[in-house]
mmCIF file of C-alpha atoms in Angstrom:
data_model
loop_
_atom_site.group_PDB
_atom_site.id
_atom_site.type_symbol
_atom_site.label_atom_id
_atom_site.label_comp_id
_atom_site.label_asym_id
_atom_site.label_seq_id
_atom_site.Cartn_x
_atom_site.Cartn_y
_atom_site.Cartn_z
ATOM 1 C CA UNK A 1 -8.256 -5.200 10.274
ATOM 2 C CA UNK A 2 -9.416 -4.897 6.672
ATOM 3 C CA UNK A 3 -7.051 -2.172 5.540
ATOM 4 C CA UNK A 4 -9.419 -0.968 2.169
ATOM 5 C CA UNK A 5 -8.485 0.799 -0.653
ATOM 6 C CA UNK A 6 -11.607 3.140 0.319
ATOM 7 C CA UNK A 7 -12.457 2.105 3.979
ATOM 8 C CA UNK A 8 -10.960 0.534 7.271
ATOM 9 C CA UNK A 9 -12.839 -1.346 8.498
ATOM 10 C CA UNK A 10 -10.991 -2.876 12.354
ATOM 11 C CA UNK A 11 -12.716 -5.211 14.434
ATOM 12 C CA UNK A 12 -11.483 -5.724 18.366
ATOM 13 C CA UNK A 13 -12.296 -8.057 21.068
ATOM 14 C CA UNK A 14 -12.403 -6.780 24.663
ATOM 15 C CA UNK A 15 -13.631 -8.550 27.457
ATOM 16 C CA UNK A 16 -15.665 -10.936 25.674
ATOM 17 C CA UNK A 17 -17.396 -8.108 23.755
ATOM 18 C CA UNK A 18 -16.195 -7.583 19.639
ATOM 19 C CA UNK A 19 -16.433 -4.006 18.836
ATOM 20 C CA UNK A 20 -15.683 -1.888 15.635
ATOM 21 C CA UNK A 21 -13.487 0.807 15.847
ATOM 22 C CA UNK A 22 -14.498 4.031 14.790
ATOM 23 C CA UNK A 23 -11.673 6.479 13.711
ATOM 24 C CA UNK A 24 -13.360 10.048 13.995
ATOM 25 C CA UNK A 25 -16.731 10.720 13.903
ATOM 26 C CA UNK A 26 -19.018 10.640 10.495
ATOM 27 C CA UNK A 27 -20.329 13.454 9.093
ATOM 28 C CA UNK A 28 -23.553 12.352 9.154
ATOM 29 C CA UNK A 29 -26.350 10.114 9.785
ATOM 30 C CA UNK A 30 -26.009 7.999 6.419
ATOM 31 C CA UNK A 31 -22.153 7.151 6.752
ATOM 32 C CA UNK A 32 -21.498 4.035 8.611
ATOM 33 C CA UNK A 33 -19.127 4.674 11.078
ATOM 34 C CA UNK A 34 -17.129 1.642 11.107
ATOM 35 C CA UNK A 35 -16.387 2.506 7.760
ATOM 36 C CA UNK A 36 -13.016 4.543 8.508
ATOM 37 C CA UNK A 37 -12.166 6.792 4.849
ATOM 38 C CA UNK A 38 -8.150 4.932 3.917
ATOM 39 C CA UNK A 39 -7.844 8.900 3.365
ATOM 40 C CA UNK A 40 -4.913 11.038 5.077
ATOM 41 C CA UNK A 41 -4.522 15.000 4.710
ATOM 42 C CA UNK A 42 -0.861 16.075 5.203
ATOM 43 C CA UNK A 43 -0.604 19.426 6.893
ATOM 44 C CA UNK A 44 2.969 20.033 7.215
ATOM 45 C CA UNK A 45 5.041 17.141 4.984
ATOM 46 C CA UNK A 46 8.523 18.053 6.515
ATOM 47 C CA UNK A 47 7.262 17.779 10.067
ATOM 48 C CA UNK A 48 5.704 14.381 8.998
ATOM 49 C CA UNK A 49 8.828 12.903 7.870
ATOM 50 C CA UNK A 50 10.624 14.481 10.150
ATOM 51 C CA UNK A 51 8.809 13.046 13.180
ATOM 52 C CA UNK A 52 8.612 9.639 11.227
ATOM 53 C CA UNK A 53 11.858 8.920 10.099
ATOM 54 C CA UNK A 54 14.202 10.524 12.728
ATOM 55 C CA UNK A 55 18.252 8.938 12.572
ATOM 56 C CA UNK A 56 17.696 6.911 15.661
ATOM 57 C CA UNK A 57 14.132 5.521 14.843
ATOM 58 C CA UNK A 58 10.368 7.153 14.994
ATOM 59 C CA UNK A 59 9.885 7.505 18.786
ATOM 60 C CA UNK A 60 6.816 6.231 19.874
ATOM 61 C CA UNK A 61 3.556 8.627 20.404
ATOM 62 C CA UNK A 62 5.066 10.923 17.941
ATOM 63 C CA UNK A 63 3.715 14.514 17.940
ATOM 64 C CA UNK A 64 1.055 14.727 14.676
ATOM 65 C CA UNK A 65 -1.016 17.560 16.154
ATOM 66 C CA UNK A 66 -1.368 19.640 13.134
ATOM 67 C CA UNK A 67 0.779 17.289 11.071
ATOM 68 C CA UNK A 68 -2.044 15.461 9.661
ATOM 69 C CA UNK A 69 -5.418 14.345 9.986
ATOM 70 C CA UNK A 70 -7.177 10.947 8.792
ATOM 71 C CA UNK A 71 -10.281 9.483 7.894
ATOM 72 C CA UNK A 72 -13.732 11.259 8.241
ATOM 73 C CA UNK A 73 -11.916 14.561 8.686
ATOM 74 C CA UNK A 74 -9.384 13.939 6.048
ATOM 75 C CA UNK A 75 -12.112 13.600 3.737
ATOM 76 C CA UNK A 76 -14.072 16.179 4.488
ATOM 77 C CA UNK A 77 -11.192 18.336 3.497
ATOM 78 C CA UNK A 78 -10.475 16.792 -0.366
ATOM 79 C CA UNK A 79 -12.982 19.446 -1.907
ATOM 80 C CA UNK A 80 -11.516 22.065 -0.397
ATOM 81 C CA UNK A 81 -7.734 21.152 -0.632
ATOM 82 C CA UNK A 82 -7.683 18.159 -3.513
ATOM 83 C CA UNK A 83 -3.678 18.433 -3.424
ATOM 84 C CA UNK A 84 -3.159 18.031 -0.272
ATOM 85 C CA UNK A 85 -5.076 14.693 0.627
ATOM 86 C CA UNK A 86 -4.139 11.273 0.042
ATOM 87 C CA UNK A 87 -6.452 8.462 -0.909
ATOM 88 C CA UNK A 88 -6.489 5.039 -1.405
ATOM 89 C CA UNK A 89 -3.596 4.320 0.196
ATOM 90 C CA UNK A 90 -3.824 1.252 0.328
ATOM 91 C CA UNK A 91 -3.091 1.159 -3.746
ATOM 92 C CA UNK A 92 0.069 3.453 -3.572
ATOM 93 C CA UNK A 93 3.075 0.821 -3.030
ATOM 94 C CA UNK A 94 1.816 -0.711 -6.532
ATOM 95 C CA UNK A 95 1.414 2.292 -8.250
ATOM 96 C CA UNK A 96 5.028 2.892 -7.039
ATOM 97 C CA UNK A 97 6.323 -0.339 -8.161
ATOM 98 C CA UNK A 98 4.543 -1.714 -10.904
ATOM 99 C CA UNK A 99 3.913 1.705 -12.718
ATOM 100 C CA UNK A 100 6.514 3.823 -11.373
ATOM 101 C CA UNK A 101 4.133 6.303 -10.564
ATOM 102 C CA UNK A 102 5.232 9.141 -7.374
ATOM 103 C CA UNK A 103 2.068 11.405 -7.434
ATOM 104 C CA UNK A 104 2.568 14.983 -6.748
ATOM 105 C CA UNK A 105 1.162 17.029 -3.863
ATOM 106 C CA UNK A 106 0.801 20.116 -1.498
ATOM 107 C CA UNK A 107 0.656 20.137 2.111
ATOM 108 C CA UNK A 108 -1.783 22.501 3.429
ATOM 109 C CA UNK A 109 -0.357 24.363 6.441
ATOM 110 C CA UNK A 110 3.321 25.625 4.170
ATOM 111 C CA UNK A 111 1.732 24.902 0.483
ATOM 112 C CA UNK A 112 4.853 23.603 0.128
ATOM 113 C CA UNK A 113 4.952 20.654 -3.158
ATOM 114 C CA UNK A 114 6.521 17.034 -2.643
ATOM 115 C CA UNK A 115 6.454 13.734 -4.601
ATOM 116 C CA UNK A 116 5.192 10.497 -3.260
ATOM 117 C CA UNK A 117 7.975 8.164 -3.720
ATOM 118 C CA UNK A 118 8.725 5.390 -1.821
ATOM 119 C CA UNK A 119 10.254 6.623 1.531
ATOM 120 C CA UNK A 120 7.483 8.806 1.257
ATOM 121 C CA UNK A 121 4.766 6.732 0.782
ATOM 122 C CA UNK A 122 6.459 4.305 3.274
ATOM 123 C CA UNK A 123 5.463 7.367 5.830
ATOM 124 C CA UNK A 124 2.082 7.975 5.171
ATOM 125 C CA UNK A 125 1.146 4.445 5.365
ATOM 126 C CA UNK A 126 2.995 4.252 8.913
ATOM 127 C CA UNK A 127 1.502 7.389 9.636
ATOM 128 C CA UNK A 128 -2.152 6.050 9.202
ATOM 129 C CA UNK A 129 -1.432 2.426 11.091
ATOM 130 C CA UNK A 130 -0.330 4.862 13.902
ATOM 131 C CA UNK A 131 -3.435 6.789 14.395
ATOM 132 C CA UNK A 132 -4.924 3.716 13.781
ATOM 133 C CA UNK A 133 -2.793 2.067 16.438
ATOM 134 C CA UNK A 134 -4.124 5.250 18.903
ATOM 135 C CA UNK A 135 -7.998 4.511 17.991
ATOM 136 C CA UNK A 136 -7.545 1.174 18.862
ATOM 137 C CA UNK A 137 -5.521 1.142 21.843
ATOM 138 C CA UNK A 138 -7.384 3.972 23.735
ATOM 139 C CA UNK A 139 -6.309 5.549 26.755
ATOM 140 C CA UNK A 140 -7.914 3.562 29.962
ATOM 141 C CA UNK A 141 -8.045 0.528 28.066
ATOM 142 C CA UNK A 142 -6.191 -2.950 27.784
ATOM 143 C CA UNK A 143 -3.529 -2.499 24.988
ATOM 144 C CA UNK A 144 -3.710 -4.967 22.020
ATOM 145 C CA UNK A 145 -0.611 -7.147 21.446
ATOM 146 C CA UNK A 146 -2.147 -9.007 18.102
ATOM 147 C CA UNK A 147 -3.250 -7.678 14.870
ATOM 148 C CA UNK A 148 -4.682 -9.176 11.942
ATOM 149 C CA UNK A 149 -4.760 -7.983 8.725
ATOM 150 C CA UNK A 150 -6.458 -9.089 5.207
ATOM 151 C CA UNK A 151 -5.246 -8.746 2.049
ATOM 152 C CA UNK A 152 -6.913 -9.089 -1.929
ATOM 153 C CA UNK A 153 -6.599 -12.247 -3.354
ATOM 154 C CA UNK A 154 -4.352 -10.604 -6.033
ATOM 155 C CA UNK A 155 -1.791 -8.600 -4.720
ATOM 156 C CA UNK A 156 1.705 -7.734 -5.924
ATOM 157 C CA UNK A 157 4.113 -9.101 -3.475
ATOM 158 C CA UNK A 158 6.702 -6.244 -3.322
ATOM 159 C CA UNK A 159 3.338 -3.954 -1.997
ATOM 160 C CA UNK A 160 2.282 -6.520 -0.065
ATOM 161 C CA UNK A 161 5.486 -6.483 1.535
ATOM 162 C CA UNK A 162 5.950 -2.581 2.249
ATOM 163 C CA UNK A 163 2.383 -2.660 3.558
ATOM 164 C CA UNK A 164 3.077 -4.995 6.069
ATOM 165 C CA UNK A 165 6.350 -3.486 7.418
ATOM 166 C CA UNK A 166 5.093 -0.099 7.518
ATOM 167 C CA UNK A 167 1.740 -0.855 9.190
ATOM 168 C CA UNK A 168 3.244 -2.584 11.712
ATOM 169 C CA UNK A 169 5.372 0.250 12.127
ATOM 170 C CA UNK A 170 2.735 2.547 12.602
ATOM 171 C CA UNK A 171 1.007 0.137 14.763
ATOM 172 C CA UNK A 172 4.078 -0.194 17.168
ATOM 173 C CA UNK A 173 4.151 3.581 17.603
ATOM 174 C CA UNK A 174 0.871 3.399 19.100
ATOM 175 C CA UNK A 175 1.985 0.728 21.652
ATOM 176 C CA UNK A 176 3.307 2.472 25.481
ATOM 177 C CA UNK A 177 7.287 2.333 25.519
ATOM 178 C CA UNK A 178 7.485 -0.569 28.407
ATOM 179 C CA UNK A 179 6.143 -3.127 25.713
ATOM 180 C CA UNK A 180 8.710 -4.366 23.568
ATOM 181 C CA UNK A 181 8.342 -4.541 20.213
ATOM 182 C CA UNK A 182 8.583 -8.605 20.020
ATOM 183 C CA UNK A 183 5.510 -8.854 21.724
ATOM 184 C CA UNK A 184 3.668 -7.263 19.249
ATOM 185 C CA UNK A 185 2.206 -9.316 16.602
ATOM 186 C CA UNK A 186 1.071 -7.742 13.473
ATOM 187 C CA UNK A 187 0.561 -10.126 10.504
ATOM 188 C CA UNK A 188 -1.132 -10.573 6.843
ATOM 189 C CA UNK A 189 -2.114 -13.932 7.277
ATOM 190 C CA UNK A 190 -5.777 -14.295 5.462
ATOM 191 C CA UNK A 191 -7.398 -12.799 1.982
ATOM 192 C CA UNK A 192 -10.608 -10.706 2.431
ATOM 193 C CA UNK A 193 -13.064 -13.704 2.117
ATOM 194 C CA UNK A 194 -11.137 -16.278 3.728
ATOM 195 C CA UNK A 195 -11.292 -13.772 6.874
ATOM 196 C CA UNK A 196 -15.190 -13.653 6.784
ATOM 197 C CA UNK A 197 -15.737 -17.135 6.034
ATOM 198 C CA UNK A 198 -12.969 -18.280 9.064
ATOM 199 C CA UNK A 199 -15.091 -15.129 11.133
ATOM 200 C CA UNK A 200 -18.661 -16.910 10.022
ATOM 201 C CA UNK A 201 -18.145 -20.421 9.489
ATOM 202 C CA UNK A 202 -17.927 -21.369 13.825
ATOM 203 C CA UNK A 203 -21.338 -19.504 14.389
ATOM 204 C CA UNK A 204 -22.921 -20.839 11.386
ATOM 205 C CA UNK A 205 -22.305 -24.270 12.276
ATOM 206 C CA UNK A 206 -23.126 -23.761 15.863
ATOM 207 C CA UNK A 207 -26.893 -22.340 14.502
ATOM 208 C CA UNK A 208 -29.621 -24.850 15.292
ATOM 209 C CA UNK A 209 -30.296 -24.657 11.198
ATOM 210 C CA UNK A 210 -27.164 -26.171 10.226
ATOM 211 C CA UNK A 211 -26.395 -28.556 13.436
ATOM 212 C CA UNK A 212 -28.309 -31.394 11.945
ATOM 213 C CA UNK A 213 -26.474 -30.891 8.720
ATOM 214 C CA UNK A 214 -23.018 -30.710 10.443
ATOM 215 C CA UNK A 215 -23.749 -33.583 12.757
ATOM 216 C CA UNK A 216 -24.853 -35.957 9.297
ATOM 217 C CA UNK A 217 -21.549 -34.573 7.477
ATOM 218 C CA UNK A 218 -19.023 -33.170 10.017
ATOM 219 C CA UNK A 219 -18.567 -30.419 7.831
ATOM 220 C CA UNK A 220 -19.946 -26.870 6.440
ATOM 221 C CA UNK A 221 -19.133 -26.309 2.677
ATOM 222 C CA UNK A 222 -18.864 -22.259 1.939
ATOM 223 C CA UNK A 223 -18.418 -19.965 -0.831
ATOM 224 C CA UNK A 224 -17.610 -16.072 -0.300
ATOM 225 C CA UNK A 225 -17.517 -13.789 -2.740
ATOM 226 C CA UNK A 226 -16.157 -10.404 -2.274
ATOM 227 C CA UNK A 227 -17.349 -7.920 -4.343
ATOM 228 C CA UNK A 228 -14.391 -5.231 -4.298
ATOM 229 C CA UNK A 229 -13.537 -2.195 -5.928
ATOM 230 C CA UNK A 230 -12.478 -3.241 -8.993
ATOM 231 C CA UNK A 231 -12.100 -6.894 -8.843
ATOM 232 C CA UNK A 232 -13.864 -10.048 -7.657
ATOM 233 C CA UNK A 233 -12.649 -12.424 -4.844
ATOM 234 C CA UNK A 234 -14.045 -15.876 -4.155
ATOM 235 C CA UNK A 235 -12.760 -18.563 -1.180
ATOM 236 C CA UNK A 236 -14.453 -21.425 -1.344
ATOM 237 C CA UNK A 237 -13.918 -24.573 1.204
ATOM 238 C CA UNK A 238 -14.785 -27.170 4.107
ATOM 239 C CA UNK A 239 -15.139 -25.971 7.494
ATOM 240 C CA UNK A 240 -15.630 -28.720 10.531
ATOM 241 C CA UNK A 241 -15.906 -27.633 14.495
ATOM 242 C CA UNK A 242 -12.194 -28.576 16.239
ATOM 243 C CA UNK A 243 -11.975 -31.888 17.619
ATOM 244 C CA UNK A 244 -11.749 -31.567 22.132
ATOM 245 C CA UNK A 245 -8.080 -32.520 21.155
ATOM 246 C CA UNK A 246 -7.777 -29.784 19.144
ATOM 247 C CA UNK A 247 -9.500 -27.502 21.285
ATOM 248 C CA UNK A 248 -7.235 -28.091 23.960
ATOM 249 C CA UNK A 249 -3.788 -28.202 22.471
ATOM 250 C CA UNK A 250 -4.889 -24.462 20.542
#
């Protein structure tokens, strides 16, 4: 899962087929739809926390029906209700921490104001991982025990932190009650280039243009560089196919 300051992007394997996840439909032709908006309108705020932070813990598949609404129709709704949508959420645990920021909105449904502090924002990220969680792990369908999750290169730790608590949080909610939560594996284990490059590298050196190269070195050398919004992240390193050993023992 890429978890963007702008976009999700979440990429599944099922059955031997990879997939993108789409979370709502586009509004049009142009929009990519694997490009999910990191965008969530709150309808009703005290419903929201009250659903997501009950005394005894969030139960999961908690009621959001007219609660809020993410991504493409989340969006579609800033124009007409600016104060009431939350974007880039991705960027709010810094904004809380480093610059002691706790924006201030307005929930649709009551028009009732609240600030985004920390418990708060806390919410609203689990609240996205959740319906995230319930695009994923549709209803039919094997349910998804591991999750993977990238993070920028630079990225305050404290945030970094919250983000990964609270989206596996969310996640979790989305996961049917007779699976405990120690199977689930949600983790923050790779920055947004080393993810490509570890998602690239195997095929690449597999392609009948580099096998004579790997063969002569027993290696692919890489650079990525992620252009981002805002900032510029580069991995750089060796790649070499696992030994049969290693294959086997993985």
């Amino acid at each position: 899962i890429d978890f963007g300051t702008t976009a999700t992007v979440a990429a599944f394997t099922h059955q031997g087929y990879r997939s993108l996840m789409r979370l709502g439909s586009p509004p049009d032709a142009r929009t990519n739809p694997a490009e999910n908006p990191t965008v969530l309108l709150i309808e009703d705020h005290e419903r929201l926390w009250a659903e997501l932070s009950s005394r005894d813990g969030p139960r999961r598949f908690p009621d959001l029906l007219r609660v809020v609404q993410a991504s493409h129709a989340a969006r579609e709704k800033l124009s007409e209700f600016p104060n009431a949508v939350v974007t880039e959420i991705k960027s709010l645990p810094e904004r809380v921490f480093a610059l002691d920021q706790a924006p201030q909105l307005r929930d649709r449904e009551k028009k009732a104001d609240f600030l985004l502090d920390e418990p708060r924002v806390r919410m609203v990220v689990r609240a996205y991982a959740y319906l995230l969680g319930r695009a994923i792990n549709r209803p039919g369908q094997e349910v998804f025990l591991r999750y993977w999750l990238t993070y920028p290169a630079e990225f305050d730790e404290r945030a970094r932190a919250l983000l990964i608590e609270e989206l596996r949080a969310g996640i979790l909610l989305s996961i049917p009650e007779g699976i405990p939560a120690e199977e689930v594996t949600v983790q923050m284990q790779a920055t947004e280039p080393e993810a490509y490059a570890a998602e690239v590298c195997p095929e690449l050196a597999a392609h009948p243009a580099f096998e004579a190269l790997v063969a002569k070195y027993g290696e692919l050398r890489f650079a990525v560089f992620d252009f981002g919004g805002g900032t510029l992240d580069i991995a750089c390193g060796r790649y070499r196919p696992a030994t049969p050993e290693e294959e086997s023992s993985s």
